[in-house]
Coordinates of C-alpha atoms in Angstrom, one line a residue:
M1 CA -66.9 162.6 134.3
K2 CA -67.7 159.0 135.0
T3 CA -69.4 158.2 138.3
R4 CA -68.1 155.3 140.5
F5 CA -71.2 153.3 139.5
Q6 CA -70.3 153.7 135.8
D7 CA -66.7 152.6 136.5
L8 CA -68.0 149.5 138.3
T9 CA -70.5 148.6 135.5
S10 CA -67.8 149.1 132.9
I11 CA -65.6 146.3 134.4
D12 CA -65.4 143.1 132.3
F13 CA -66.3 140.6 135.0
Y14 CA -65.9 137.7 132.7
K15 CA -62.3 138.5 131.8
N16 CA -61.5 139.3 135.4
K17 CA -63.6 136.5 137.0
R18 CA -60.5 135.2 138.9
Q19 CA -60.0 138.6 140.6
V20 CA -63.8 138.9 141.2
K21 CA -63.8 135.4 142.9
W22 CA -60.9 136.5 145.2
L23 CA -62.7 139.8 146.0
V24 CA -65.9 137.9 146.9
F25 CA -63.7 135.5 149.0
F26 CA -62.0 138.3 150.9
V27 CA -65.3 140.1 151.5
S28 CA -66.8 136.9 152.8
I29 CA -63.8 136.5 155.2
M30 CA -64.2 140.1 156.4
I31 CA -68.0 139.5 157.0
G32 CA -67.2 136.2 158.8
S33 CA -64.4 137.8 160.9
G34 CA -66.7 140.7 161.9
S35 CA -69.5 138.2 162.9
I36 CA -67.0 136.1 164.9
W37 CA -65.6 139.3 166.6
Y38 CA -69.0 140.6 167.5
T39 CA -70.2 137.2 168.8
S40 CA -67.1 136.9 170.8
L41 CA -68.0 140.2 172.6
L42 CA -71.4 138.8 173.4
V43 CA -70.0 135.5 174.6
E44 CA -67.5 137.4 176.9
E45 CA -70.3 139.5 178.3
L46 CA -72.6 136.5 178.9
R47 CA -69.7 134.6 180.5
E48 CA -69.0 137.5 182.9
R49 CA -72.8 137.6 183.7
E50 CA -72.8 133.9 184.4
N51 CA -69.7 134.2 186.6
R52 CA -71.4 136.9 188.6
Q53 CA -74.5 134.7 188.9
I54 CA -72.4 131.8 190.2
Q55 CA -70.7 134.1 192.7
L56 CA -74.1 135.3 193.9
L57 CA -75.3 131.7 194.1
S58 CA -72.3 130.6 196.1
A59 CA -72.6 133.5 198.5
A60 CA -76.3 132.6 199.0
L61 CA -75.4 128.9 199.7
E62 CA -72.7 129.9 202.1
Y63 CA -75.0 132.3 203.9
A64 CA -77.7 129.6 204.1
A65 CA -75.2 127.2 205.6
T66 CA -74.3 129.6 208.5
T67 CA -77.7 131.0 209.5
S68 CA -80.8 129.7 211.1
E69 CA -83.1 132.4 209.7
N70 CA -86.0 131.8 207.3
L71 CA -84.2 131.3 203.9
T72 CA -87.3 130.8 201.7
F73 CA -86.6 133.9 199.6
I74 CA -82.9 133.0 199.1
N75 CA -83.8 129.4 198.2
Q76 CA -86.6 130.4 195.8
E77 CA -85.3 133.5 194.2
I78 CA -81.5 132.7 194.0
I79 CA -80.7 129.1 194.3
Q80 CA -83.7 127.6 192.6
Q81 CA -83.7 130.1 189.8
N82 CA -80.6 128.7 188.2
Y83 CA -82.1 126.9 185.2
S84 CA -79.1 127.0 182.8
I85 CA -75.7 126.9 184.5
P86 CA -74.5 123.4 185.3
I87 CA -73.1 123.2 188.9
I88 CA -71.9 120.4 191.1
M89 CA -71.3 120.8 194.9
V90 CA -68.9 118.4 196.5
D91 CA -68.0 117.9 200.2
S92 CA -64.5 117.8 201.7
Q93 CA -64.1 114.2 200.5
G94 CA -64.8 115.2 196.9
E95 CA -68.2 113.4 196.8
P96 CA -71.0 115.1 195.0
I97 CA -73.7 116.3 197.4
E98 CA -75.8 118.5 195.2
F99 CA -76.0 119.3 191.5
R100 CA -78.2 121.3 189.1
N101 CA -78.7 121.3 185.3
I102 CA -76.7 118.1 184.6
K103 CA -78.1 116.0 181.8
F104 CA -78.3 112.2 182.5
K105 CA -79.2 109.4 180.1
N106 CA -82.7 108.2 180.2
N107 CA -83.4 105.4 182.7
S108 CA -79.8 105.6 184.0
G109 CA -79.0 103.9 187.3
R110 CA -77.1 105.2 190.3
Q111 CA -73.7 104.0 188.9
D112 CA -74.3 105.6 185.5
S113 CA -75.3 108.8 187.2
L114 CA -72.2 108.8 189.3
R115 CA -70.0 108.3 186.2
T116 CA -71.8 111.1 184.5
L117 CA -71.1 113.4 187.5
D118 CA -67.4 112.4 187.5
R119 CA -67.1 113.2 183.8
E120 CA -68.8 116.6 184.4
L121 CA -66.4 117.3 187.3
L122 CA -63.4 116.7 185.0
V123 CA -64.8 119.1 182.4
M124 CA -65.6 121.7 185.0
Q125 CA -62.1 121.5 186.5
E126 CA -60.6 122.4 183.1
V127 CA -62.9 125.3 182.6
Y128 CA -63.0 127.2 185.9
E129 CA -61.5 127.1 189.3
P130 CA -64.1 125.9 191.8
I131 CA -65.6 128.3 194.4
Y132 CA -64.7 127.3 197.9
L133 CA -67.4 127.8 200.6
Q134 CA -65.2 127.9 203.7
E135 CA -67.9 127.9 206.3
A136 CA -69.7 124.9 204.8
D137 CA -66.4 123.2 203.6
I138 CA -68.0 122.8 200.2
R139 CA -66.6 123.4 196.7
V140 CA -68.8 124.5 193.9
F141 CA -67.8 123.4 190.4
Y142 CA -69.4 124.9 187.3
R143 CA -69.1 125.4 183.6
N144 CA -70.6 127.5 180.8
S145 CA -74.3 127.0 180.1
E146 CA -75.5 125.3 176.9
L147 CA -76.6 128.7 175.6
L148 CA -73.1 130.2 176.0
T149 CA -71.5 127.2 174.4
N150 CA -73.8 127.2 171.5
L151 CA -73.4 131.0 171.1
K152 CA -69.6 130.5 171.0
Y153 CA -69.8 128.2 168.0
Y154 CA -72.7 130.0 166.3
P155 CA -70.6 132.4 164.1
Y156 CA -68.7 129.4 162.7
V157 CA -71.9 127.6 161.9
Q158 CA -73.3 130.8 160.4
L159 CA -70.2 131.2 158.3
A160 CA -70.4 127.6 157.1
V161 CA -74.1 128.1 156.1
I162 CA -73.3 131.3 154.3
L163 CA -70.5 129.6 152.5
V164 CA -72.6 126.6 151.4
F165 CA -75.4 128.9 150.3
G166 CA -73.0 131.1 148.4
L167 CA -71.4 128.2 146.6
L168 CA -74.8 126.8 145.8
A169 CA -76.0 130.2 144.5
F170 CA -72.8 130.6 142.5
A171 CA -73.2 127.1 141.0
L172 CA -76.8 127.8 140.0
F173 CA -76.0 131.2 138.6
N174 CA -73.0 129.9 136.7
Q175 CA -75.1 127.0 135.3
S176 CA -77.9 129.4 134.3
K177 CA -75.3 131.7 132.6
I178 CA -73.8 128.7 130.7
S179 CA -77.3 127.6 129.6
E180 CA -78.1 131.1 128.5
Q181 CA -74.8 131.3 126.6
N182 CA -75.5 128.0 125.0
R183 CA -78.9 129.2 123.8
V184 CA -77.5 132.4 122.4
W185 CA -74.6 130.5 120.8
A186 CA -76.9 128.1 119.1
G187 CA -79.3 130.9 118.0
L188 CA -76.5 132.9 116.5
T189 CA -75.0 130.0 114.6
K190 CA -78.3 128.9 113.2
E191 CA -79.2 132.4 112.2
T192 CA -75.8 132.8 110.5
A193 CA -76.3 129.5 108.6
H194 CA -79.7 130.8 107.5
Q195 CA -78.3 134.1 106.3
L196 CA -75.5 132.4 104.4
G197 CA -77.8 130.1 102.6
T198 CA -79.1 132.6 100.0
P199 CA -75.8 134.0 98.8
I200 CA -74.2 130.5 98.7
A201 CA -77.0 129.3 96.5
S202 CA -76.5 132.3 94.2
L203 CA -72.8 131.7 94.0
M204 CA -73.4 128.0 93.0
A205 CA -75.7 129.2 90.2
W206 CA -73.1 131.6 88.9
I207 CA -70.4 128.9 88.9
D208 CA -72.7 126.6 87.0
Y209 CA -73.2 129.5 84.5
L210 CA -69.4 130.0 84.2
R211 CA -68.9 126.3 83.5
N212 CA -71.2 126.5 80.5
S213 CA -69.9 129.9 79.3
P214 CA -67.1 130.6 76.7
V215 CA -64.7 131.6 79.5
W216 CA -64.6 128.1 81.0
E217 CA -61.6 126.7 79.0
E218 CA -59.6 129.8 79.5
N219 CA -60.3 130.1 83.3
R220 CA -60.9 126.5 84.2
E221 CA -58.4 126.4 87.2
I222 CA -59.7 129.6 88.7
I223 CA -63.4 128.5 88.4
Q224 CA -62.5 125.2 90.0
E225 CA -60.9 126.9 92.9
M226 CA -63.9 129.1 93.2
D227 CA -66.1 126.0 93.2
K228 CA -64.0 124.5 96.1
D229 CA -64.5 127.7 98.1
V230 CA -68.3 127.6 97.5
V231 CA -68.3 123.9 98.6
K232 CA -66.4 125.0 101.7
L233 CA -68.9 127.7 102.4
R234 CA -71.7 125.1 102.2
M235 CA -69.8 123.0 104.7
V236 CA -69.3 126.0 107.0
T237 CA -73.1 126.5 106.8
E238 CA -73.7 122.9 107.7
R239 CA -71.3 123.3 110.7
F240 CA -73.2 126.3 111.9
S241 CA -76.5 124.4 111.5
S242 CA -75.0 121.5 113.6
I243 CA -74.3 123.7 116.6
G244 CA -77.1 123.4 119.1
S245 CA -78.3 120.2 117.6
K246 CA -77.6 116.6 118.3
P247 CA -74.6 115.7 116.0
Q248 CA -74.4 112.5 114.1
I249 CA -71.4 110.7 115.5
Q250 CA -70.0 107.8 113.4
P251 CA -66.6 106.1 112.7
E252 CA -64.5 108.0 110.2
N253 CA -60.9 107.4 108.9
L254 CA -59.0 109.9 111.0
Y255 CA -56.0 110.1 108.7
Q256 CA -58.2 110.7 105.6
V257 CA -60.3 113.4 107.3
I258 CA -57.2 115.3 108.5
E259 CA -55.5 114.9 105.1
E260 CA -58.5 116.4 103.3
T261 CA -58.6 119.3 105.6
I262 CA -54.9 120.0 105.2
T263 CA -55.2 119.6 101.4
Y264 CA -57.8 122.4 101.4
L265 CA -55.7 124.6 103.7
R266 CA -52.3 124.4 101.9
P267 CA -53.1 126.6 98.9
R268 CA -54.9 129.1 101.2
I269 CA -52.1 129.9 103.7
S270 CA -48.6 131.2 103.4
T271 CA -46.3 129.2 101.1
K272 CA -43.6 129.5 103.8
V273 CA -45.5 127.2 106.2
E274 CA -44.6 123.6 105.9
M275 CA -47.4 121.2 106.9
N276 CA -46.7 117.5 107.7
I277 CA -48.9 114.6 108.8
N278 CA -47.3 111.7 110.7
S279 CA -49.1 108.4 111.5
D280 CA -48.1 104.8 112.1
T281 CA -51.2 103.7 110.3
K282 CA -53.7 105.2 107.8
D283 CA -56.5 102.8 108.8
L284 CA -57.2 104.3 112.3
D285 CA -60.9 105.2 112.9
A286 CA -62.3 107.7 115.4
M287 CA -65.8 108.5 116.4
M288 CA -66.7 112.0 115.0
N289 CA -69.0 114.3 113.2
K290 CA -66.8 114.9 110.2
P291 CA -67.8 118.6 109.3
L292 CA -67.4 119.6 113.0
F293 CA -64.1 117.9 113.5
E294 CA -62.7 119.4 110.3
W295 CA -63.6 122.8 111.8
V296 CA -61.6 122.0 114.9
I297 CA -58.5 121.0 112.8
E298 CA -58.9 124.2 110.7
N299 CA -59.1 126.5 113.7
I300 CA -56.1 125.0 115.5
C301 CA -54.0 125.0 112.3
K302 CA -54.9 128.6 111.5
N303 CA -54.0 129.6 115.1
G304 CA -50.6 127.9 114.6
V305 CA -50.0 129.7 111.3
D306 CA -50.8 133.0 113.0
A307 CA -48.5 132.2 115.9
M308 CA -45.7 131.5 113.4
R309 CA -46.5 134.7 111.5
G310 CA -46.8 132.8 108.3
K311 CA -43.4 131.1 108.4
G312 CA -42.5 127.8 110.1
T313 CA -43.5 124.1 110.4
L314 CA -46.9 122.7 111.4
T315 CA -46.9 119.0 112.3
I316 CA -49.8 116.7 112.9
D317 CA -49.1 113.4 114.7
I318 CA -51.9 110.7 114.8
L319 CA -51.5 108.2 117.6
Q320 CA -53.3 105.2 119.0
D321 CA -53.5 105.9 122.8
S322 CA -55.6 103.0 124.0
D323 CA -58.6 100.9 123.1
K324 CA -60.7 103.9 124.1
Y325 CA -59.0 107.0 122.7
V326 CA -57.1 108.0 119.6
I327 CA -54.8 111.1 119.8
V328 CA -54.1 114.0 117.4
D329 CA -51.2 116.2 118.3
I330 CA -50.9 119.5 116.4
S331 CA -47.6 121.3 116.9
D332 CA -46.3 124.6 115.5
T333 CA -43.0 126.4 115.7
G334 CA -44.6 129.7 116.7
K335 CA -44.3 132.1 119.6
G336 CA -45.6 129.7 122.2
I337 CA -47.9 130.2 125.2
E338 CA -47.1 131.1 128.8
K339 CA -47.9 128.3 131.2
K340 CA -50.3 130.5 133.1
N341 CA -52.5 130.8 130.0
F342 CA -52.7 127.1 129.1
R343 CA -56.4 127.0 130.3
K344 CA -57.2 130.6 129.5
V345 CA -56.7 130.1 125.7
F346 CA -60.0 128.2 125.6
N347 CA -61.9 131.0 127.3
P348 CA -64.2 133.1 125.1
G349 CA -62.6 136.5 124.2
F350 CA -59.0 135.4 125.1
S351 CA -56.7 136.3 122.2
T352 CA -53.1 137.3 121.8
R353 CA -53.8 139.0 118.5
Q354 CA -54.8 142.6 118.5
R355 CA -57.8 142.0 116.2
G356 CA -58.6 138.5 117.3
W357 CA -62.1 137.5 118.6
G358 CA -60.8 134.7 120.8
L359 CA -63.5 132.3 119.7
G360 CA -61.7 129.7 117.6
L361 CA -60.3 127.6 120.5
T362 CA -63.5 128.1 122.5
L363 CA -65.4 126.6 119.6
A364 CA -62.9 123.8 119.3
K365 CA -63.2 122.9 122.9
R366 CA -67.0 122.9 122.7
I367 CA -67.0 120.6 119.7
V368 CA -64.4 118.1 121.0
E369 CA -65.6 117.9 124.6
G370 CA -69.3 118.9 124.4
Y371 CA -70.2 117.0 121.2
H372 CA -67.6 114.2 120.9
G373 CA -66.9 113.3 124.5
G374 CA -63.2 113.8 124.0
R375 CA -60.6 116.1 125.4
I376 CA -58.5 119.0 124.1
F377 CA -55.8 120.8 125.9
V378 CA -52.3 122.4 125.6
K379 CA -50.0 119.4 125.9
N380 CA -46.9 121.6 126.1
S381 CA -45.6 125.0 125.0
E382 CA -42.4 127.0 125.3
V383 CA -42.3 130.7 124.7
G384 CA -40.4 131.4 121.5
K385 CA -40.3 127.7 120.4
G386 CA -43.8 126.6 119.8
T387 CA -47.0 124.9 121.1
T388 CA -48.5 121.4 120.9
F389 CA -52.3 121.0 121.2
R390 CA -53.6 117.5 122.0
I391 CA -57.0 116.2 120.9
M392 CA -58.3 112.9 122.3
L393 CA -61.3 111.3 120.5
L394 CA -63.3 108.2 121.4
G395 CA -62.1 105.3 119.3
N396 CA -65.2 103.0 119.3
L397 CA -68.9 103.2 118.9
E398 CA -69.7 101.7 122.3
D399 CA -68.0 104.5 124.2
A400 CA -69.5 107.2 121.9
S401 CA -73.0 105.7 122.3
Q402 CA -72.7 105.7 126.1
F403 CA -71.5 109.3 126.0
I404 CA -74.6 110.4 124.0
T405 CA -77.0 108.3 126.1
E406 CA -75.8 109.8 129.3
G407 CA -76.8 113.2 128.0
I408 CA -73.5 114.9 128.4
L409 CA -73.8 116.8 125.2
E410 CA -74.7 120.4 125.5
Y411 CA -77.3 121.0 122.8

């Protein structure tokens, strides 16, 4: 039987990170609410204590005003011991005759001091009812001490500090996790490229042998297709080697690159899939690393073919968006994507196929946005009708050079 700890550790926090974020948020709210509630109890207790202190002080003042006995003890131990609670005593005409713990500006004159007392009186009137000393015909105004006021707002300040610290810690942790993923990603791809090198070299040697053998004339077409696949494997190896390194970005004819990719894909996918390329011009350049960008096109097209279950239409539209960007829209007539999953499809591990790894679109996003300074997103999709992915690439060398210089690339 699994323990609760085992159940907790078996949760896929990455796939459920949205729920985890909400859980952390609600726990933070509960902690903050508990802190506010407990501090409110302390504030209320301190307020009652200050009220009793003011009542005692008022009683002492009234007693001092009606007796002729020696009042040294009352004056020193009760009246003069108030170091925190601001009070103002006014006569029957409303003029201040005594005050304690009122803060004045440095080097303030009499008029400034009177204005300060008037402002304090207005504040005190809104906080508490004054205590009336009937025998002395004096009213005592007071308000909460600075300590009580600060304590009242302390939990909110504490909550804000915890929130800022939590956000900072989360950002640092997330960045550290991304950096670690990048290192692992780059290490795996380079190791894969290294491992593929030996069998590819062997296959190339065998194809050269077949070209010079008696079976060449009889099997020319088959051997040529095999040669294309080996060349493709070499290109895949180059792509893996490029991940984690600074790619060489240069202007390439966009239509020609896409046409070469589609030409390779056509005989290797279902014959029931129609593939079309539409463009106003065939002379449109885009800044790219050709092997990596071809990988993006292949991944999205293969996803479209899978979404159509090997039957439908795949359309690629090439557009000039502005002086800065060129656009490639890839549309399929497949099962479509729910709107809530438009962003999730680019997350590692997200796949609608039972045996899918969920890495194709993640890789495409990394290549387009991390290495080319472009954008890739779901332009539109309707369940049961199809999906359109939009790719935006930089159209000139100046913008691409600035992107690389600013160090945005994730090597």
